[in-house]
Amino acid sequence: MDLRRLRTFVAVAELGTVSKAALRLGVGQPALSRQISDLQQELGLRLFDRVGRRLVLTAQGEQFLGDCRGVVGHIESLGERVELLRRGDRGVLKIAAPPHTIESVLSAFLPRYAERFPNVHVKLTEALGRDQTAMLERGEVHVGIRHDPGDRRFESLVLPADEVLAACTPSIELGHAGMIDIGRLASYPLLLLDSGYSVRRLFNAACRLADVEPNIVLESRAPHTLLALAEASQGVAIIPSLLRTDRHTLRIVRITHRRRPLRERYAIQWEKRRPMPPYAESFCQALAEYMRQILPITRPSVGASAAARKH
């Protein structure tokens, strides 16, 4: 069934004459008359009765008009959706990120993004950096936010580095001038994230280089558990600078090795071989710009007990 004939039928039914329908559609009257005639012949139905100069719908035509309006309306809506897809501002965007990044970055960014791109639905998956590799390879997510593993299979938008910080109750005199060497830190009871976190692997590597054995009292997958225990004087929490600490009263210091801060660059990444939808590319650019403005989330403390935090 020719869509042009259906549009012609709807226009003639609504306007009552072929001449008015021809003006609306920008088609000559003879062509419109042929389309109506062909449609009636194809259907085996008489759709119009002529009353003077007007065409009036038959009972069968009345019933057919409702169906035609539904079909034409659906096709027009589908065309609009295709155009939105072509423009790149409609679709599902699948993002993987560590839990603390979702809390500290995406929870504030996503409402702003939704105002600009209301037709993009963002689906979040909580995943640590190492777990994201397989998800990106399999196409389970479009984009991963994580420490950059240096894998050439992935394209990256590089962000400010994520630093390894120590957090403790303000009553503990930890470090000097907002820093502590990892060798001096080893004697404190330490609250660590488990090995799935990149910041933990970075901390372990620095301990090996410094030839120190850390005094570990707890390993956890929940960063805020470490902060709560540190605030309660149960140890020193080793945390990434992307973690929010503003809900706690803590002293924050930067961990160093040979006077160099422990840090690793953060990145927004996607698999090179998998085509990215246009709306995913615009999301990555907007998120990178936002993260460059707000990172680091937590900085070393200023003064005796106040942690300087940036949001």
Coordinates of N, CA, C and O in Angstrom, one line a residue, residues 41-213:
Q41 N -9.3 1.4 -6.1 CA -9.3 0.2 -6.9 C -8.5 -0.9 -6.1 O -8.8 -2.0 -6.1
E42 N -7.4 -0.4 -5.5 CA -6.5 -1.4 -4.8 C -7.3 -2.0 -3.6 O -7.2 -3.2 -3.3
L43 N -8.1 -1.1 -2.9 CA -8.8 -1.6 -1.7 C -10.1 -2.3 -2.1 O -10.6 -3.1 -1.3
G44 N -10.6 -2.0 -3.3 CA -11.9 -2.6 -3.7 C -13.0 -1.9 -2.9 O -14.1 -2.6 -2.6
L45 N -12.8 -0.7 -2.5 CA -13.8 0.1 -1.7 C -14.1 1.4 -2.4 O -13.2 2.0 -3.0
R46 N -15.3 1.9 -2.2 CA -15.6 3.3 -2.6 C -15.5 4.2 -1.3 O -16.3 4.0 -0.4
L47 N -14.6 5.1 -1.3 CA -14.2 5.9 -0.2 C -15.0 7.2 -0.1 O -15.2 7.7 1.0
F48 N -15.3 7.7 -1.3 CA -16.0 9.1 -1.3 C -17.3 9.0 -2.1 O -17.4 8.3 -3.1
D49 N -18.2 9.9 -1.8 CA -19.3 10.2 -2.6 C -19.2 11.7 -3.0 O -18.7 12.5 -2.1
R50 N -19.5 12.0 -4.2 CA -19.4 13.4 -4.6 C -20.8 14.1 -4.4 O -21.8 13.7 -4.8
V51 N -20.7 15.2 -3.6 CA -21.9 16.0 -3.3 C -21.6 17.4 -3.8 O -20.8 18.2 -3.1
G52 N -22.1 17.8 -4.9 CA -21.7 19.1 -5.5 C -20.2 19.1 -5.9 O -19.7 18.2 -6.6
R53 N -19.5 20.1 -5.4 CA -18.1 20.1 -5.7 C -17.2 19.4 -4.6 O -16.0 19.3 -4.7
R54 N -17.9 19.0 -3.5 CA -17.2 18.4 -2.4 C -17.2 16.8 -2.5 O -18.1 16.2 -3.1
L55 N -16.2 16.3 -1.9 CA -16.1 14.8 -1.7 C -16.4 14.5 -0.3 O -15.8 15.0 0.6
V56 N -17.4 13.6 -0.1 CA -17.9 13.3 1.3 C -17.5 11.8 1.5 O -17.8 11.0 0.6
L57 N -17.0 11.5 2.6 CA -16.6 10.1 3.0 C -17.8 9.2 3.0 O -18.9 9.6 3.6
T58 N -17.7 8.0 2.5 CA -18.7 7.0 2.6 C -18.5 6.4 4.1 O -17.6 6.7 4.8
A59 N -19.4 5.5 4.5 CA -19.3 4.9 5.8 C -18.0 4.1 5.8 O -17.3 4.1 6.8
Q60 N -17.7 3.4 4.7 CA -16.4 2.6 4.7 C -15.2 3.6 4.7 O -14.2 3.3 5.4
G61 N -15.3 4.7 4.0 CA -14.3 5.7 4.1 C -14.0 6.3 5.4 O -12.9 6.5 5.8
E62 N -15.1 6.5 6.2 CA -15.0 7.0 7.6 C -14.2 6.0 8.4 O -13.3 6.4 9.2
Q63 N -14.5 4.8 8.3 CA -13.7 3.8 9.1 C -12.3 3.7 8.7 O -11.4 3.6 9.5
F64 N -12.0 3.8 7.4 CA -10.7 3.7 6.8 C -9.9 4.9 7.2 O -8.6 4.8 7.4
L65 N -10.5 6.1 7.4 CA -9.8 7.3 7.7 C -9.1 7.2 9.1 O -7.9 7.6 9.2
G66 N -9.8 6.6 10.1 CA -9.2 6.5 11.4 C -7.9 5.6 11.3 O -6.9 6.0 11.9
D67 N -8.0 4.5 10.6 CA -6.8 3.7 10.4 C -5.7 4.4 9.7 O -4.5 4.3 10.1
C68 N -6.0 5.1 8.6 CA -5.0 5.9 7.9 C -4.3 6.9 8.7 O -3.1 7.1 8.6
R69 N -5.1 7.7 9.5 CA -4.5 8.7 10.4 C -3.5 8.0 11.3 O -2.4 8.6 11.6
G70 N -3.8 6.9 11.9 CA -2.9 6.2 12.7 C -1.6 5.8 12.0 O -0.5 6.0 12.6
V71 N -1.8 5.2 10.8 CA -0.6 4.8 10.1 C 0.3 6.0 9.7 O 1.5 6.0 9.9
V72 N -0.3 7.0 9.1 CA 0.4 8.2 8.7 C 1.1 8.9 9.9 O 2.2 9.3 9.8
G73 N 0.3 9.0 11.0 CA 0.9 9.6 12.2 C 2.1 8.8 12.7 O 3.1 9.4 13.1
H74 N 2.0 7.5 12.7 CA 3.1 6.6 13.2 C 4.3 6.8 12.3 O 5.4 6.9 12.7
I75 N 4.1 6.8 11.0 CA 5.2 7.0 10.0 C 5.9 8.3 10.2 O 7.1 8.4 10.2
E76 N 5.1 9.4 10.4 CA 5.7 10.7 10.6 C 6.5 10.7 11.9 O 7.6 11.3 12.0
S77 N 6.0 10.1 13.0 CA 6.7 10.0 14.2 C 8.0 9.2 14.1 O 9.0 9.5 14.6
L78 N 7.9 8.1 13.3 CA 9.1 7.3 13.0 C 10.1 8.1 12.3 O 11.3 8.0 12.6
G79 N 9.7 8.9 11.4 CA 10.6 9.8 10.6 C 11.3 10.8 11.5 O 12.5 11.0 11.4
E80 N 10.6 11.3 12.5 CA 11.2 12.2 13.5 C 12.2 11.5 14.3 O 13.3 12.1 14.6
R81 N 11.9 10.3 14.7 CA 12.9 9.5 15.5 C 14.1 9.2 14.7 O 15.2 9.3 15.3
V82 N 14.0 8.9 13.5 CA 15.1 8.6 12.6 C 16.0 9.9 12.5 O 17.2 9.8 12.6
E83 N 15.3 11.0 12.4 CA 16.1 12.3 12.3 C 16.8 12.6 13.6 O 17.9 13.0 13.6
L84 N 16.2 12.3 14.7 CA 16.8 12.4 16.0 C 18.1 11.5 16.1 O 19.1 11.9 16.6
L85 N 17.9 10.3 15.7 CA 19.0 9.4 15.7 C 20.2 9.9 14.8 O 21.3 9.8 15.1
R86 N 19.8 10.4 13.6 CA 20.8 11.0 12.7 C 21.5 12.1 13.3 O 22.7 12.3 13.1
R87 N 20.7 12.9 14.0 CA 21.3 14.1 14.7 C 22.1 13.7 16.0 O 22.9 14.4 16.5
G88 N 21.9 12.5 16.4 CA 22.7 11.9 17.5 C 22.2 12.3 18.9 O 23.0 12.3 19.8
D89 N 21.0 12.7 19.1 CA 20.5 13.1 20.4 C 19.4 12.2 21.0 O 18.6 12.6 21.8
R90 N 19.3 11.0 20.5 CA 18.3 10.0 21.1 C 19.0 8.6 21.1 O 19.6 8.2 20.1
G91 N 18.8 8.0 22.2 CA 19.3 6.6 22.3 C 19.6 6.2 23.7 O 19.4 7.0 24.7
V92 N 20.1 5.0 23.9 CA 20.5 4.5 25.3 C 22.0 4.5 25.3 O 22.7 4.0 24.4
L93 N 22.6 5.1 26.3 CA 24.0 5.3 26.5 C 24.4 4.5 27.7 O 23.9 4.8 28.9
K94 N 25.3 3.5 27.6 CA 25.6 2.6 28.7 C 27.0 2.9 29.2 O 28.0 2.9 28.4
I95 N 27.1 3.3 30.5 CA 28.3 3.8 31.1 C 28.7 2.9 32.2 O 27.8 2.5 33.1
A96 N 30.0 2.5 32.4 CA 30.5 1.8 33.5 C 31.4 2.7 34.3 O 32.3 3.4 33.7
A97 N 31.3 2.7 35.6 CA 32.2 3.5 36.4 C 32.3 2.9 37.8 O 31.3 2.3 38.3
P98 N 33.3 3.2 38.6 CA 33.4 2.8 40.0 C 32.4 3.5 40.8 O 31.9 4.6 40.5
P99 N 32.0 2.9 41.9 CA 30.9 3.5 42.7 C 31.2 4.9 43.2 O 30.3 5.7 43.2
H100 N 32.5 5.1 43.6 CA 32.8 6.5 44.1 C 32.8 7.5 43.0 O 32.5 8.7 43.3
T101 N 33.0 7.1 41.8 CA 33.0 8.1 40.7 C 31.5 8.4 40.3 O 31.2 9.5 40.0
I102 N 30.7 7.3 40.4 CA 29.2 7.6 40.2 C 28.7 8.6 41.2 O 28.0 9.5 40.9
E103 N 29.1 8.4 42.5 CA 28.6 9.3 43.5 C 29.2 10.7 43.4 O 28.5 11.7 43.4
S104 N 30.5 10.8 43.2 CA 31.2 12.1 43.3 C 31.1 12.9 42.0 O 31.1 14.1 42.1
V105 N 30.9 12.2 40.9 CA 30.9 12.9 39.6 C 29.6 12.8 38.8 O 29.0 13.8 38.5
L106 N 29.2 11.6 38.6 CA 28.0 11.4 37.7 C 26.7 11.9 38.4 O 25.8 12.3 37.7
S107 N 26.6 11.7 39.7 CA 25.4 12.1 40.4 C 25.1 13.6 40.1 O 23.9 14.0 40.1
A108 N 26.1 14.4 40.0 CA 25.9 15.9 39.8 C 25.9 16.2 38.3 O 25.2 17.1 37.8
F109 N 26.6 15.4 37.5 CA 26.7 15.7 36.0 C 25.5 15.3 35.3 O 25.0 16.0 34.4
L110 N 24.9 14.1 35.6 CA 23.8 13.6 34.8 C 22.6 14.5 34.7 O 22.0 14.6 33.7
P111 N 22.1 15.1 35.8 CA 21.0 16.1 35.7 C 21.3 17.2 34.7 O 20.4 17.6 34.0
R112 N 22.5 17.7 34.7 CA 22.8 18.8 33.8 C 22.8 18.3 32.4 O 22.4 19.0 31.5
Y113 N 23.3 17.1 32.2 CA 23.4 16.5 30.8 C 22.0 16.3 30.3 O 21.7 16.5 29.2
A114 N 21.1 15.8 31.2 CA 19.7 15.5 30.8 C 19.0 16.8 30.3 O 18.1 16.7 29.5
E115 N 19.3 17.9 30.9 CA 18.7 19.2 30.4 C 19.1 19.5 29.0 O 18.3 20.0 28.2
R116 N 20.3 19.1 28.6 CA 20.8 19.4 27.2 C 20.4 18.3 26.3 O 20.1 18.6 25.1
F117 N 20.3 17.1 26.7 CA 20.0 16.0 25.9 C 18.9 15.1 26.5 O 19.2 14.0 27.0
P118 N 17.7 15.6 26.5 CA 16.6 14.9 27.2 C 16.2 13.5 26.5 O 15.6 12.7 27.2
N119 N 16.6 13.3 25.3 CA 16.3 12.1 24.6 C 17.3 11.0 24.7 O 17.2 10.0 24.0
V120 N 18.4 11.3 25.5 CA 19.4 10.2 25.7 C 19.2 9.6 27.1 O 19.2 10.4 28.1
H121 N 19.0 8.3 27.1 CA 18.8 7.6 28.4 C 20.1 7.0 28.8 O 20.7 6.2 28.1
V122 N 20.7 7.5 29.9 CA 21.9 7.0 30.4 C 21.7 5.8 31.4 O 21.0 5.9 32.4
K123 N 22.3 4.7 31.1 CA 22.2 3.5 31.9 C 23.5 3.2 32.6 O 24.5 3.0 31.9
L124 N 23.6 3.3 33.9 CA 24.8 3.1 34.6 C 25.1 1.7 35.1 O 24.1 1.0 35.5
T125 N 26.3 1.3 35.0 CA 26.7 0.0 35.6 C 27.9 0.2 36.5 O 28.9 0.9 36.1
E126 N 27.8 -0.2 37.8 CA 28.9 -0.1 38.7 C 29.9 -1.1 38.5 O 29.7 -2.3 38.5
A127 N 31.1 -0.7 38.1 CA 32.2 -1.6 37.8 C 33.5 -1.0 38.0 O 33.8 0.2 37.7
L128 N 34.4 -1.7 38.6 CA 35.8 -1.2 38.9 C 36.6 -1.3 37.6 O 36.2 -1.9 36.6
G129 N 37.7 -0.6 37.6 CA 38.5 -0.4 36.4 C 38.8 -1.7 35.6 O 38.6 -1.8 34.4
R130 N 39.3 -2.7 36.3 CA 39.8 -4.0 35.7 C 38.6 -4.7 35.1 O 38.7 -5.3 34.0
D131 N 37.4 -4.6 35.8 CA 36.2 -5.3 35.2 C 35.7 -4.6 34.0 O 35.0 -5.3 33.2
Q132 N 36.0 -3.4 33.8 CA 35.4 -2.6 32.7 C 36.0 -3.1 31.3 O 35.4 -3.0 30.3
T133 N 37.2 -3.6 31.4 CA 37.9 -4.0 30.1 C 37.0 -5.0 29.3 O 36.8 -4.8 28.2
A134 N 36.6 -6.1 30.0 CA 35.8 -7.1 29.3 C 34.5 -6.6 28.9 O 33.9 -6.9 27.8
M135 N 33.9 -5.7 29.7 CA 32.6 -5.1 29.4 C 32.7 -4.3 28.1 O 31.8 -4.3 27.2
L136 N 33.8 -3.5 28.0 CA 34.0 -2.7 26.8 C 34.2 -3.6 25.6 O 33.7 -3.3 24.5
E137 N 35.0 -4.6 25.7 CA 35.3 -5.5 24.6 C 34.0 -6.2 24.1 O 33.9 -6.4 22.9
R138 N 33.2 -6.6 25.0 CA 32.0 -7.3 24.6 C 30.8 -6.4 24.2 O 29.8 -6.9 23.7
G139 N 31.0 -5.1 24.3 CA 30.0 -4.2 23.9 C 28.9 -4.0 24.9 O 27.8 -3.5 24.6
E140 N 29.1 -4.5 26.1 CA 28.1 -4.4 27.2 C 27.9 -2.9 27.6 O 26.8 -2.6 28.1
V141 N 28.9 -2.1 27.5 CA 28.8 -0.7 27.8 C 29.5 0.1 26.6 O 30.4 -0.5 25.9
H142 N 29.1 1.3 26.4 CA 29.8 2.1 25.4 C 31.0 2.7 25.9 O 32.0 2.9 25.2
V143 N 31.0 3.2 27.2 CA 32.1 4.0 27.8 C 32.4 3.5 29.2 O 31.5 3.1 30.0
G144 N 33.7 3.5 29.5 CA 34.2 3.2 30.8 C 34.9 4.5 31.4 O 35.6 5.2 30.7
I145 N 34.8 4.7 32.7 CA 35.5 5.8 33.4 C 36.4 5.1 34.4 O 35.9 4.5 35.4
R146 N 37.7 5.3 34.3 CA 38.6 4.5 35.1 C 40.0 5.1 35.0 O 40.3 6.0 34.3
H147 N 40.9 4.5 35.9 CA 42.3 4.7 35.7 C 42.7 4.2 34.3 O 42.3 3.1 33.9
D148 N 43.6 4.9 33.6 CA 44.0 4.5 32.3 C 45.0 3.3 32.3 O 46.1 3.5 32.8
P149 N 44.6 2.1 31.8 CA 45.6 1.0 31.9 C 46.6 1.1 30.8 O 47.5 0.2 30.7
G150 N 46.5 2.0 29.9 CA 47.5 2.1 28.8 C 47.3 1.1 27.7 O 48.2 0.8 26.9
D151 N 46.1 0.6 27.6 CA 45.8 -0.4 26.6 C 45.5 0.3 25.3 O 44.5 1.1 25.2
R152 N 46.2 0.0 24.2 CA 46.0 0.6 22.9 C 44.7 0.3 22.2 O 44.4 0.9 21.2
R153 N 44.0 -0.7 22.7 CA 42.7 -1.1 22.1 C 41.7 0.0 22.4 O 40.6 0.0 21.7
F154 N 41.9 0.9 23.3 CA 40.9 1.8 23.8 C 41.3 3.3 23.4 O 42.5 3.6 23.6
E155 N 40.3 4.0 23.0 CA 40.5 5.4 22.8 C 40.2 6.1 24.2 O 39.5 5.6 25.0
S156 N 40.9 7.2 24.4 CA 40.8 7.8 25.8 C 40.7 9.3 25.7 O 41.3 10.0 24.8
L157 N 39.9 9.9 26.6 CA 39.9 11.3 26.9 C 40.6 11.4 28.2 O 40.0 11.0 29.2
V158 N 41.8 12.0 28.2 CA 42.5 12.0 29.5 C 42.0 13.1 30.4 O 41.7 14.2 30.0
L159 N 42.0 12.7 31.7 CA 41.5 13.6 32.7 C 42.6 13.9 33.7 O 43.7 13.3 33.7
P160 N 42.4 14.8 34.7 CA 43.4 15.1 35.7 C 43.6 13.7 36.5 O 42.8 12.9 36.6
A161 N 44.9 13.6 37.0 CA 45.3 12.4 37.7 C 44.5 12.2 39.0 O 44.1 13.1 39.6
D162 N 44.3 10.9 39.3 CA 43.7 10.5 40.6 C 44.8 10.3 41.5 O 45.7 9.4 41.3
E163 N 44.8 10.9 42.7 CA 45.9 10.8 43.6 C 45.5 9.8 44.7 O 44.3 9.7 45.1
V164 N 46.6 9.2 45.4 CA 46.3 8.4 46.5 C 46.5 9.2 47.8 O 47.5 9.9 48.0
L165 N 45.5 9.3 48.6 CA 45.4 10.1 49.8 C 45.3 9.2 51.0 O 44.8 8.1 51.0
A166 N 45.7 9.8 52.2 CA 45.5 9.2 53.5 C 44.5 10.0 54.3 O 44.7 11.3 54.3
A167 N 43.6 9.4 54.9 CA 42.6 10.1 55.7 C 42.5 9.6 57.1 O 42.5 8.3 57.3
C168 N 42.5 10.5 58.1 CA 42.5 10.0 59.5 C 41.7 11.1 60.3 O 41.4 12.2 59.8
T169 N 41.5 10.7 61.5 CA 40.9 11.7 62.5 C 41.8 12.9 62.7 O 43.0 12.7 62.7
P170 N 41.3 14.1 62.8 CA 42.1 15.3 62.9 C 43.1 15.2 64.2 O 44.1 15.9 64.2
S171 N 42.8 14.4 65.1 CA 43.6 14.3 66.3 C 45.0 13.6 66.1 O 45.9 13.7 66.8
I172 N 45.1 12.9 65.0 CA 46.3 12.2 64.6 C 47.2 13.2 63.8 O 46.8 13.8 62.8
E173 N 48.4 13.4 64.3 CA 49.4 14.3 63.5 C 50.0 13.4 62.4 O 51.0 12.7 62.6
L174 N 49.4 13.5 61.3 CA 49.8 12.7 60.2 C 50.6 13.5 59.1 O 50.0 14.4 58.5
G175 N 51.8 13.2 58.9 CA 52.6 13.9 57.8 C 52.9 15.3 58.2 O 52.7 15.8 59.3
H176 N 53.5 16.0 57.1 CA 53.9 17.4 57.3 C 53.6 18.1 56.0 O 53.8 17.6 54.9
A177 N 53.0 19.3 56.1 CA 52.7 20.2 55.0 C 51.8 19.4 54.0 O 51.9 19.6 52.8
G178 N 50.8 18.6 54.5 CA 49.9 18.0 53.7 C 50.4 16.8 52.9 O 49.7 16.3 52.0
M179 N 51.5 16.2 53.4 CA 52.1 15.1 52.7 C 52.7 14.1 53.7 O 53.1 14.5 54.8
I180 N 52.7 12.8 53.3 CA 53.4 11.8 54.1 C 54.1 10.8 53.2 O 53.5 10.3 52.2
D181 N 55.3 10.5 53.5 CA 56.0 9.4 52.7 C 55.5 8.1 53.0 O 55.1 7.8 54.2
I182 N 55.4 7.2 52.1 CA 54.8 5.9 52.3 C 55.6 5.1 53.3 O 55.0 4.2 54.0
G183 N 56.9 5.3 53.4 CA 57.7 4.6 54.4 C 57.2 5.0 55.8 O 57.2 4.1 56.7
R184 N 56.9 6.2 56.1 CA 56.4 6.7 57.4 C 55.0 6.2 57.7 O 54.6 6.0 58.8
L185 N 54.2 6.0 56.6 CA 52.8 5.6 56.7 C 52.7 4.2 57.1 O 51.7 3.8 57.7
A186 N 53.6 3.4 56.8 CA 53.5 1.9 56.9 C 53.3 1.5 58.4 O 52.6 0.4 58.6
S187 N 53.7 2.2 59.4 CA 53.6 1.8 60.7 C 52.2 2.1 61.3 O 51.8 1.5 62.3
Y188 N 51.4 2.9 60.6 CA 50.0 3.2 61.1 C 49.1 2.0 60.8 O 49.3 1.3 59.7
P189 N 48.0 1.8 61.6 CA 47.0 0.8 61.2 C 46.2 1.3 59.9 O 45.7 2.4 60.0
L190 N 46.2 0.5 58.9 CA 45.7 1.0 57.6 C 44.4 0.4 57.2 O 44.2 -0.8 57.4
L191 N 43.5 1.2 56.7 CA 42.2 0.8 56.2 C 42.3 0.9 54.7 O 42.4 2.0 54.1
L192 N 42.2 -0.3 54.0 CA 42.5 -0.3 52.5 C 41.3 -0.8 51.8 O 40.5 -1.6 52.2
L193 N 41.1 -0.2 50.6 CA 40.2 -0.8 49.6 C 40.7 -2.1 49.1 O 42.0 -2.3 49.1
D194 N 39.9 -3.0 48.6 CA 40.4 -4.3 48.2 C 41.1 -4.2 46.8 O 41.1 -3.1 46.2
S195 N 41.7 -5.2 46.4 CA 42.6 -5.2 45.2 C 41.8 -4.9 43.9 O 42.5 -4.7 42.9
G196 N 40.5 -4.9 43.9 CA 39.8 -4.6 42.7 C 39.9 -3.1 42.3 O 39.7 -2.8 41.2
Y197 N 40.2 -2.3 43.3 CA 40.4 -0.9 43.1 C 41.8 -0.6 42.6 O 42.8 -1.0 43.1
S198 N 41.9 0.2 41.5 CA 43.2 0.6 40.9 C 44.1 1.3 42.0 O 45.3 1.2 42.0
V199 N 43.4 2.1 42.8 CA 44.2 2.9 43.8 C 44.9 1.9 44.8 O 46.0 2.2 45.3
R200 N 44.3 0.8 45.1 CA 44.9 -0.2 45.9 C 46.1 -0.8 45.3 O 47.2 -1.0 45.9
R201 N 46.0 -1.1 44.0 CA 47.1 -1.7 43.3 C 48.3 -0.7 43.2 O 49.5 -1.1 43.3
L202 N 47.9 0.5 43.0 CA 49.0 1.6 42.9 C 49.7 1.7 44.3 O 50.9 1.8 44.4
F203 N 48.9 1.6 45.4 CA 49.5 1.7 46.7 C 50.4 0.5 47.0 O 51.5 0.6 47.5
N204 N 49.9 -0.7 46.6 CA 50.7 -1.9 46.8 C 52.1 -1.8 46.0 O 53.1 -2.2 46.5
A205 N 52.0 -1.3 44.8 CA 53.2 -1.2 44.0 C 54.2 -0.2 44.7 O 55.4 -0.5 44.7
A206 N 53.7 0.9 45.2 CA 54.6 1.8 45.9 C 55.2 1.2 47.2 O 56.4 1.5 47.5
C207 N 54.4 0.4 47.9 CA 55.0 -0.3 49.1 C 56.1 -1.3 48.7 O 57.1 -1.3 49.4
R208 N 56.0 -1.9 47.6 CA 57.0 -2.8 47.1 C 58.3 -2.0 46.7 O 59.4 -2.4 47.1
L209 N 58.1 -0.9 46.1 CA 59.2 -0.1 45.7 C 59.9 0.5 46.9 O 61.2 0.6 46.9
A210 N 59.2 0.8 47.9 CA 59.7 1.4 49.2 C 60.2 0.3 50.1 O 60.8 0.6 51.2
D211 N 59.9 -1.0 49.8 CA 60.3 -2.1 50.6 C 59.7 -2.0 52.0 O 60.4 -2.1 53.0
V212 N 58.4 -1.7 52.1 CA 57.7 -1.6 53.3 C 56.6 -2.6 53.4 O 56.0 -3.0 52.3
E213 N 56.3 -3.1 54.6 CA 55.2 -4.0 54.8 C 54.0 -3.2 55.5 O 54.2 -2.9 56.7

